[in-house]
Each structure stands twice: as structure tokens, then as C-alpha cells.
Amino acid sequence: WRKSCEEIMENTAEDTKGTDVAVKGEAAIKPEFLTTKEKFHEFVDSEWQGSKSEKASQNDTDEEATETCVDEPEAKKLKLDPEEKQKAWKSDNKRLRGQNKSRPHTKPTTYDEKRLQCPFGDKCHFHHDVAEYMASKPSDIGENCYLYDTFGKCAYGLSCRFAKAHTTPDFKTMEKADLVKAFEGRNLVKNNLSKDLQNRLRKRSVAFKKTRWVYKINASVKIKGTSSDKPPPVKTVGPLTDADVIKLRPCEKKQVDFQDKLYLAPLTTCGNLPFRRICKRFGADITCGEMAMCTNLLQGQQSEWALLKRHESEDLFGVQVEGCFPDTMTRCAELINNNADVDFVDINSGCPIDLVYKKGGGCGLMTRTRKFEQIVKGMNYVLDVPLTVKIRTGVQEKCSIAHKLIPEMKNWGLHGRSREQRYTKLADWDYINTCSKLASPIPLFGNGDILSYEDAMKARETGVSGIMIARGALLKPWIFTEIKESRHWDISSSERLDILKDFTNFGLEHWGSDTRGVEKTRTFMLEWLSFMCRYIPVGLLERVPQKINERPPYYIGRNYLESLMISQNVGDWIRISEMVLGPVPKNFSFLPKHKANAYK
């Protein structure tokens, strides 16, 4: 592959002589690494597929793999004049969106062709013979089981895809007594939903005392009109004391030091617990769970409560909730306050997607000021931890309203974009600077387009209390190390593969090491790779640092693995996942959630 790489580079150098002028919107790559789309894929595919004879024998599998792939994003379109823009709009008759809607959702259980045990006896269609099950089970991925080596035992037993590492010839599961004892009684992941709480939520038998008190006050004032007509705030026997009715003052709440911290933004889909563990290793100070719908939490949905889980390494952790009604948001806050271990609760009033915005949630709250105020006051009343709010500059692109809301709020996490901009425009840090002055001394975080320590330094000059990083962490999670050490890290492809291996181990620990867990880990890894492939290695850039909205031209890396990691083809992402998680199942398919609309 080295010889072919050198030949391609020489041909590319000849093709690009005299073309030193960079295309607008493209990242500046050193000329010796530039190539064309056809040559890039020829190079990547030649190493992976091997000789032509091997290709012929793999025609069937190749056809299945190509069916799971989608075309690469089109080249960046230059900015059009208003008249041309109107013509293009009419011809396309479609508005570009940031998500692949109606994509296929394959349940992880479909990858389990046969299971081992069940309570249905002779009526059961699954295996009951262990030897038969082990013979028909998909082959092991590797020789060592991360769960067995780390914790001394694997809870997935014979169904583990690394079962040979902890299974005797007579199919008994082994344990390492010293490691098991070391982890005995240790709770690595908190905020699990108990069956008792889930049943009580489904039966609507959970008492929300503080929430009732909040709305009893509001109702009595609204109906009666005078404070003298208020009913007793609580049912008492004997005299009513201040301790019965007075809530915690803000100064008595749990205090969190937000000053000068690096905050990993809550990221839907990609901001899962294994990914947050990766970012904590690289220096993230604050982590936050993925956006959770308050109605789903109140209904006791297991999948929604999974978004609140907290690993022991997350020393400063919050959860983000979304909703559009004061009563449900207040109940949700009280539920989290009583049943989860968190350092703060964040209100999502910055989500721009239509599903949330059109029902009045997300950044739709910014235009419903009265409801917004009721939500903030109600949640702040029932919480014993700080309440933060994430907003955008506004809803419309040229109509910023954040500066009107900030004086009324506490501990804001300000997003430097309006809803309409999505990710197609640069963040407005000048406006964030204005808002940070208005918010002082209240902590305010700035967020938007940070991909290097230089971007972070400029952001700090605006006077924000801390920096929130979202897409930058997805492109390169080591950005937290770069910022803290004030340097550009020319990370090698092997180091990046090691990061993916760590993510794999954390994923197997979190989702399981059986077939279902392996494929769930793979799916989330592929979602992450759809962002990570946009990273351009520092050593290939003519101008450092890389800007987040610059699209790279086609180029070849310094070795084959680096070239594979920069490919924006789904098939190549699947190849990378197979390096750490073994071959994909026959019925596997994947379509990324995001369309990389930032380049349009």
C-alpha cells in the first residue's frame, strides 16, 4: 500500500501543479496529499479487498455491504446570489435538513438468531442444549473478554461474544475471585430505574408533594385573589412552623463551581455514557446526559431513564430535560431530585429540530416567555441542586432575543446560534460577549464552532465563565487536552484506533458483550464515526488550525489506516468497526442519523 500511496501522491502532485489558489470553503491541505475521489477510493478499496481473485470469491458479501452504504456528501456548493438562490430553490423544491428521517431502525434482538434459555419448556423454539447452542452461535470476536479481565466475571456467560475466555471445556463459566471481591458492593453506574419506581410511575402513584404545593399556591392566588384566602399550604397537626412551608434558599442549595470549566455539551445519540467516559479521560470537566423527554421519564420508560445514567468517573454531572408545560417539567424535576444523583439539572430550550420545536419545546420556549418563566420558577423551587438553561441567541436568524431573557435567569448555558441557522452559519461570539456582560456575575457558558485551543482562547476573551463544546468533541475528543495544554495535537491514526478500542470496551461494559450489546456498541460507534471522519490530521494541513465549517477536498493520509479514517463512505466506517468488533451480521444495515448539513 505504501508504494501505491506514493504513486497516487506523485500523480496528484502533477495534476495540481499551478493550482495553489484554495477553493472557497475548503480546508487547506498540503498539495502532496491531495487526490481525486476516484483515486482515493481506489487506494482505500485496493488494500481492503486485496487481489482480484479474492474479490471474485467475495462478490456476494461485497454486494450485501454495498447495499448498506449511502453515497458520500456532495461537494460544497458556493454561495449563490439571491436570484440564483431562488432558482435553485425552485428547481430542488426541497429544503435541506440535518437528519436522515425515516431511516431503517433494526432492533438489536434481530441479530440474535437463536437464544439459549427460556421458561416455556417443550413449546419453546429456542435452544436448550448448551453444546448445540455453542456450535450454532456466531464465532467469538476475540480471545479476551474485557468484562472478565476487568471485573473478574462476565454477566453474559455463554452468550458473550468472547465466551471462550471464561468458559471451561464442559461449558462452565469461570470467575476471578480476587477481582470479584474488589468490585463487590461497588456501584459504577448510578441513576438506574428500579422496578418499584417504574411500577409506581406507570400506576401514577408517585406523590409529587412539592409540585402540588407550587401549583396550589398559584391556583389559590389566581382564584381567590388575596393572600388571606389561601388554604393552609400543608395539612398539619398542631402549629404550622416555617420549616413546613419554606423551601431551600438559593444559597442553601448544593453549590457547583462552573467557573472556567470545559463543558461537554449534551449530545443526542452520540453523547452516550461510553463516549462521555472517553471525553473525561481527555480532560472534560463537566458532562451532561443526553436530552430526555420529561413525559417519557414520568411514564417510567426504561430507554429514557437510561439517558440519566452516570458513571463514577463523571465527578461533575448533570441531566438535561425537555418539555413545554410547567406542571410536567416541575414534576420531572422533583422526580429527578428524589431518585437520581446529579449535580445540576439543565432545561433544553435550544433544541431546533421540528419534532420538539413545533409542540412548543426546545427553542420554542424562547417565544413563550410566560410558560418559560413558570417552568424555570417551578423547577427551581423543587430542586435541591442548581438549575441551568441552555438557549440559542434567538429563533429567527436576525432577531436575537437572548439578551432580554438573560437578566431573569440563573446559570445559563448560551448557544451562539439561532434556531434557523442550525449549523450552516458561524456562531455569533460578539453577541455572546454582549450577553456575558449582561449576565455578570451569573455564570454563562458560550458554545459554538470550537475545534481548537485557539478557538477556545478567543472564546474566553468574550468574558464567558466557561466553554461548552459539542461537535468539536465529536470530531476530536482530545480537544479538551489540546485546550488545557494549549497545543495542536497531531494525533496518529493508531492512537485514534486505540480511542475506538476504549470506546468498544466501555460500550461492551455498558450495553453488554452478547450479540445484542456488540451490535448496539457498533451502531453508536458508526454514528460517532460519521463525525470523526471530518477531522483533518494536523500534519496534513497547510494552515493550522482546522475550521469546523471547512470541508476538506479529497486527500490521502500518511498511511492506510489514516486514509481509511478520513473516508466519508459508510462502508469504510463499517470496516473500521469490524477491526474492533468483528464482522457485521448478514442482516446488518446502517444509515447515519445526520447528513452533515454543515457543509451545505
PDB file of N, CA and C in Angstrom, residues 73 97-99 530-531 534 551 568 594-600:
ATOM      1  N   PRO A  73     -21.415  12.705   0.819  1.00  0.00           N
ATOM      2  CA  PRO A  73     -21.976  14.045   0.654  1.00  0.00           C
ATOM      3  C   PRO A  73     -21.429  14.711  -0.596  1.00  0.00           C
ATOM      4  N   ARG A  97     -32.172  19.355   5.126  1.00  0.00           N
ATOM      5  CA  ARG A  97     -32.352  19.105   6.546  1.00  0.00           C
ATOM      6  C   ARG A  97     -31.097  18.469   7.112  1.00  0.00           C
ATOM      7  N   GLY A  98     -30.991  18.488   8.425  1.00  0.00           N
ATOM      8  CA  GLY A  98     -29.793  17.970   9.066  1.00  0.00           C
ATOM      9  C   GLY A  98     -29.874  16.515   9.461  1.00  0.00           C
ATOM     10  N   GLN A  99     -31.035  15.854   9.200  1.00  0.00           N
ATOM     11  CA  GLN A  99     -31.173  14.473   9.627  1.00  0.00           C
ATOM     12  C   GLN A  99     -31.675  13.595   8.489  1.00  0.00           C
ATOM     13  N   SER A 530     -19.350   8.971  11.860  1.00  0.00           N
ATOM     14  CA  SER A 530     -19.895   9.884  10.856  1.00  0.00           C
ATOM     15  C   SER A 530     -19.477  11.321  11.134  1.00  0.00           C
ATOM     16  N   PHE A 531     -19.065  11.602  12.369  1.00  0.00           N
ATOM     17  CA  PHE A 531     -18.497  12.916  12.714  1.00  0.00           C
ATOM     18  C   PHE A 531     -16.971  12.868  12.707  1.00  0.00           C
ATOM     19  N   ARG A 534     -14.560  13.647   9.753  1.00  0.00           N
ATOM     20  CA  ARG A 534     -14.353  15.019   9.264  1.00  0.00           C
ATOM     21  C   ARG A 534     -13.079  15.651   9.810  1.00  0.00           C
ATOM     22  N   ARG A 551     -14.902  22.293   4.541  1.00  0.00           N
ATOM     23  CA  ARG A 551     -14.966  20.921   4.022  1.00  0.00           C
ATOM     24  C   ARG A 551     -13.619  20.563   3.389  1.00  0.00           C
ATOM     25  N   GLN A 568     -15.510   9.306   3.972  1.00  0.00           N
ATOM     26  CA  GLN A 568     -16.870   9.654   4.365  1.00  0.00           C
ATOM     27  C   GLN A 568     -17.878   8.672   3.764  1.00  0.00           C
ATOM     28  N   HIS A 594     -27.228  11.850  10.887  1.00  0.00           N
ATOM     29  CA  HIS A 594     -27.001  13.205  10.390  1.00  0.00           C
ATOM     30  C   HIS A 594     -26.485  13.195   8.951  1.00  0.00           C
ATOM     31  N   LYS A 595     -26.847  14.238   8.211  1.00  0.00           N
ATOM     32  CA  LYS A 595     -26.453  14.349   6.806  1.00  0.00           C
ATOM     33  C   LYS A 595     -25.260  15.275   6.587  1.00  0.00           C
ATOM     34  N   ALA A 596     -24.625  15.734   7.650  1.00  0.00           N
ATOM     35  CA  ALA A 596     -23.514  16.675   7.517  1.00  0.00           C
ATOM     36  C   ALA A 596     -23.951  17.928   6.787  1.00  0.00           C
ATOM     37  N   ASN A 597     -25.080  18.489   7.196  1.00  0.00           N
ATOM     38  CA  ASN A 597     -25.641  19.666   6.536  1.00  0.00           C
ATOM     39  C   ASN A 597     -24.782  20.909   6.750  1.00  0.00           C
ATOM     40  N   ALA A 598     -23.828  20.829   7.687  1.00  0.00           N
ATOM     41  CA  ALA A 598     -22.987  21.986   7.969  1.00  0.00           C
ATOM     42  C   ALA A 598     -22.158  22.399   6.767  1.00  0.00           C
ATOM     43  N   TYR A 599     -21.923  21.489   5.828  1.00  0.00           N
ATOM     44  CA  TYR A 599     -21.086  21.794   4.675  1.00  0.00           C
ATOM     45  C   TYR A 599     -21.880  22.452   3.558  1.00  0.00           C
ATOM     46  N   LYS A 600     -23.217  22.479   3.665  1.00  0.00           N
ATOM     47  CA  LYS A 600     -24.035  22.990   2.560  1.00  0.00           C
ATOM     48  C   LYS A 600     -24.089  24.511   2.572  1.00  0.00           C
TER      49      LYS A 600
END
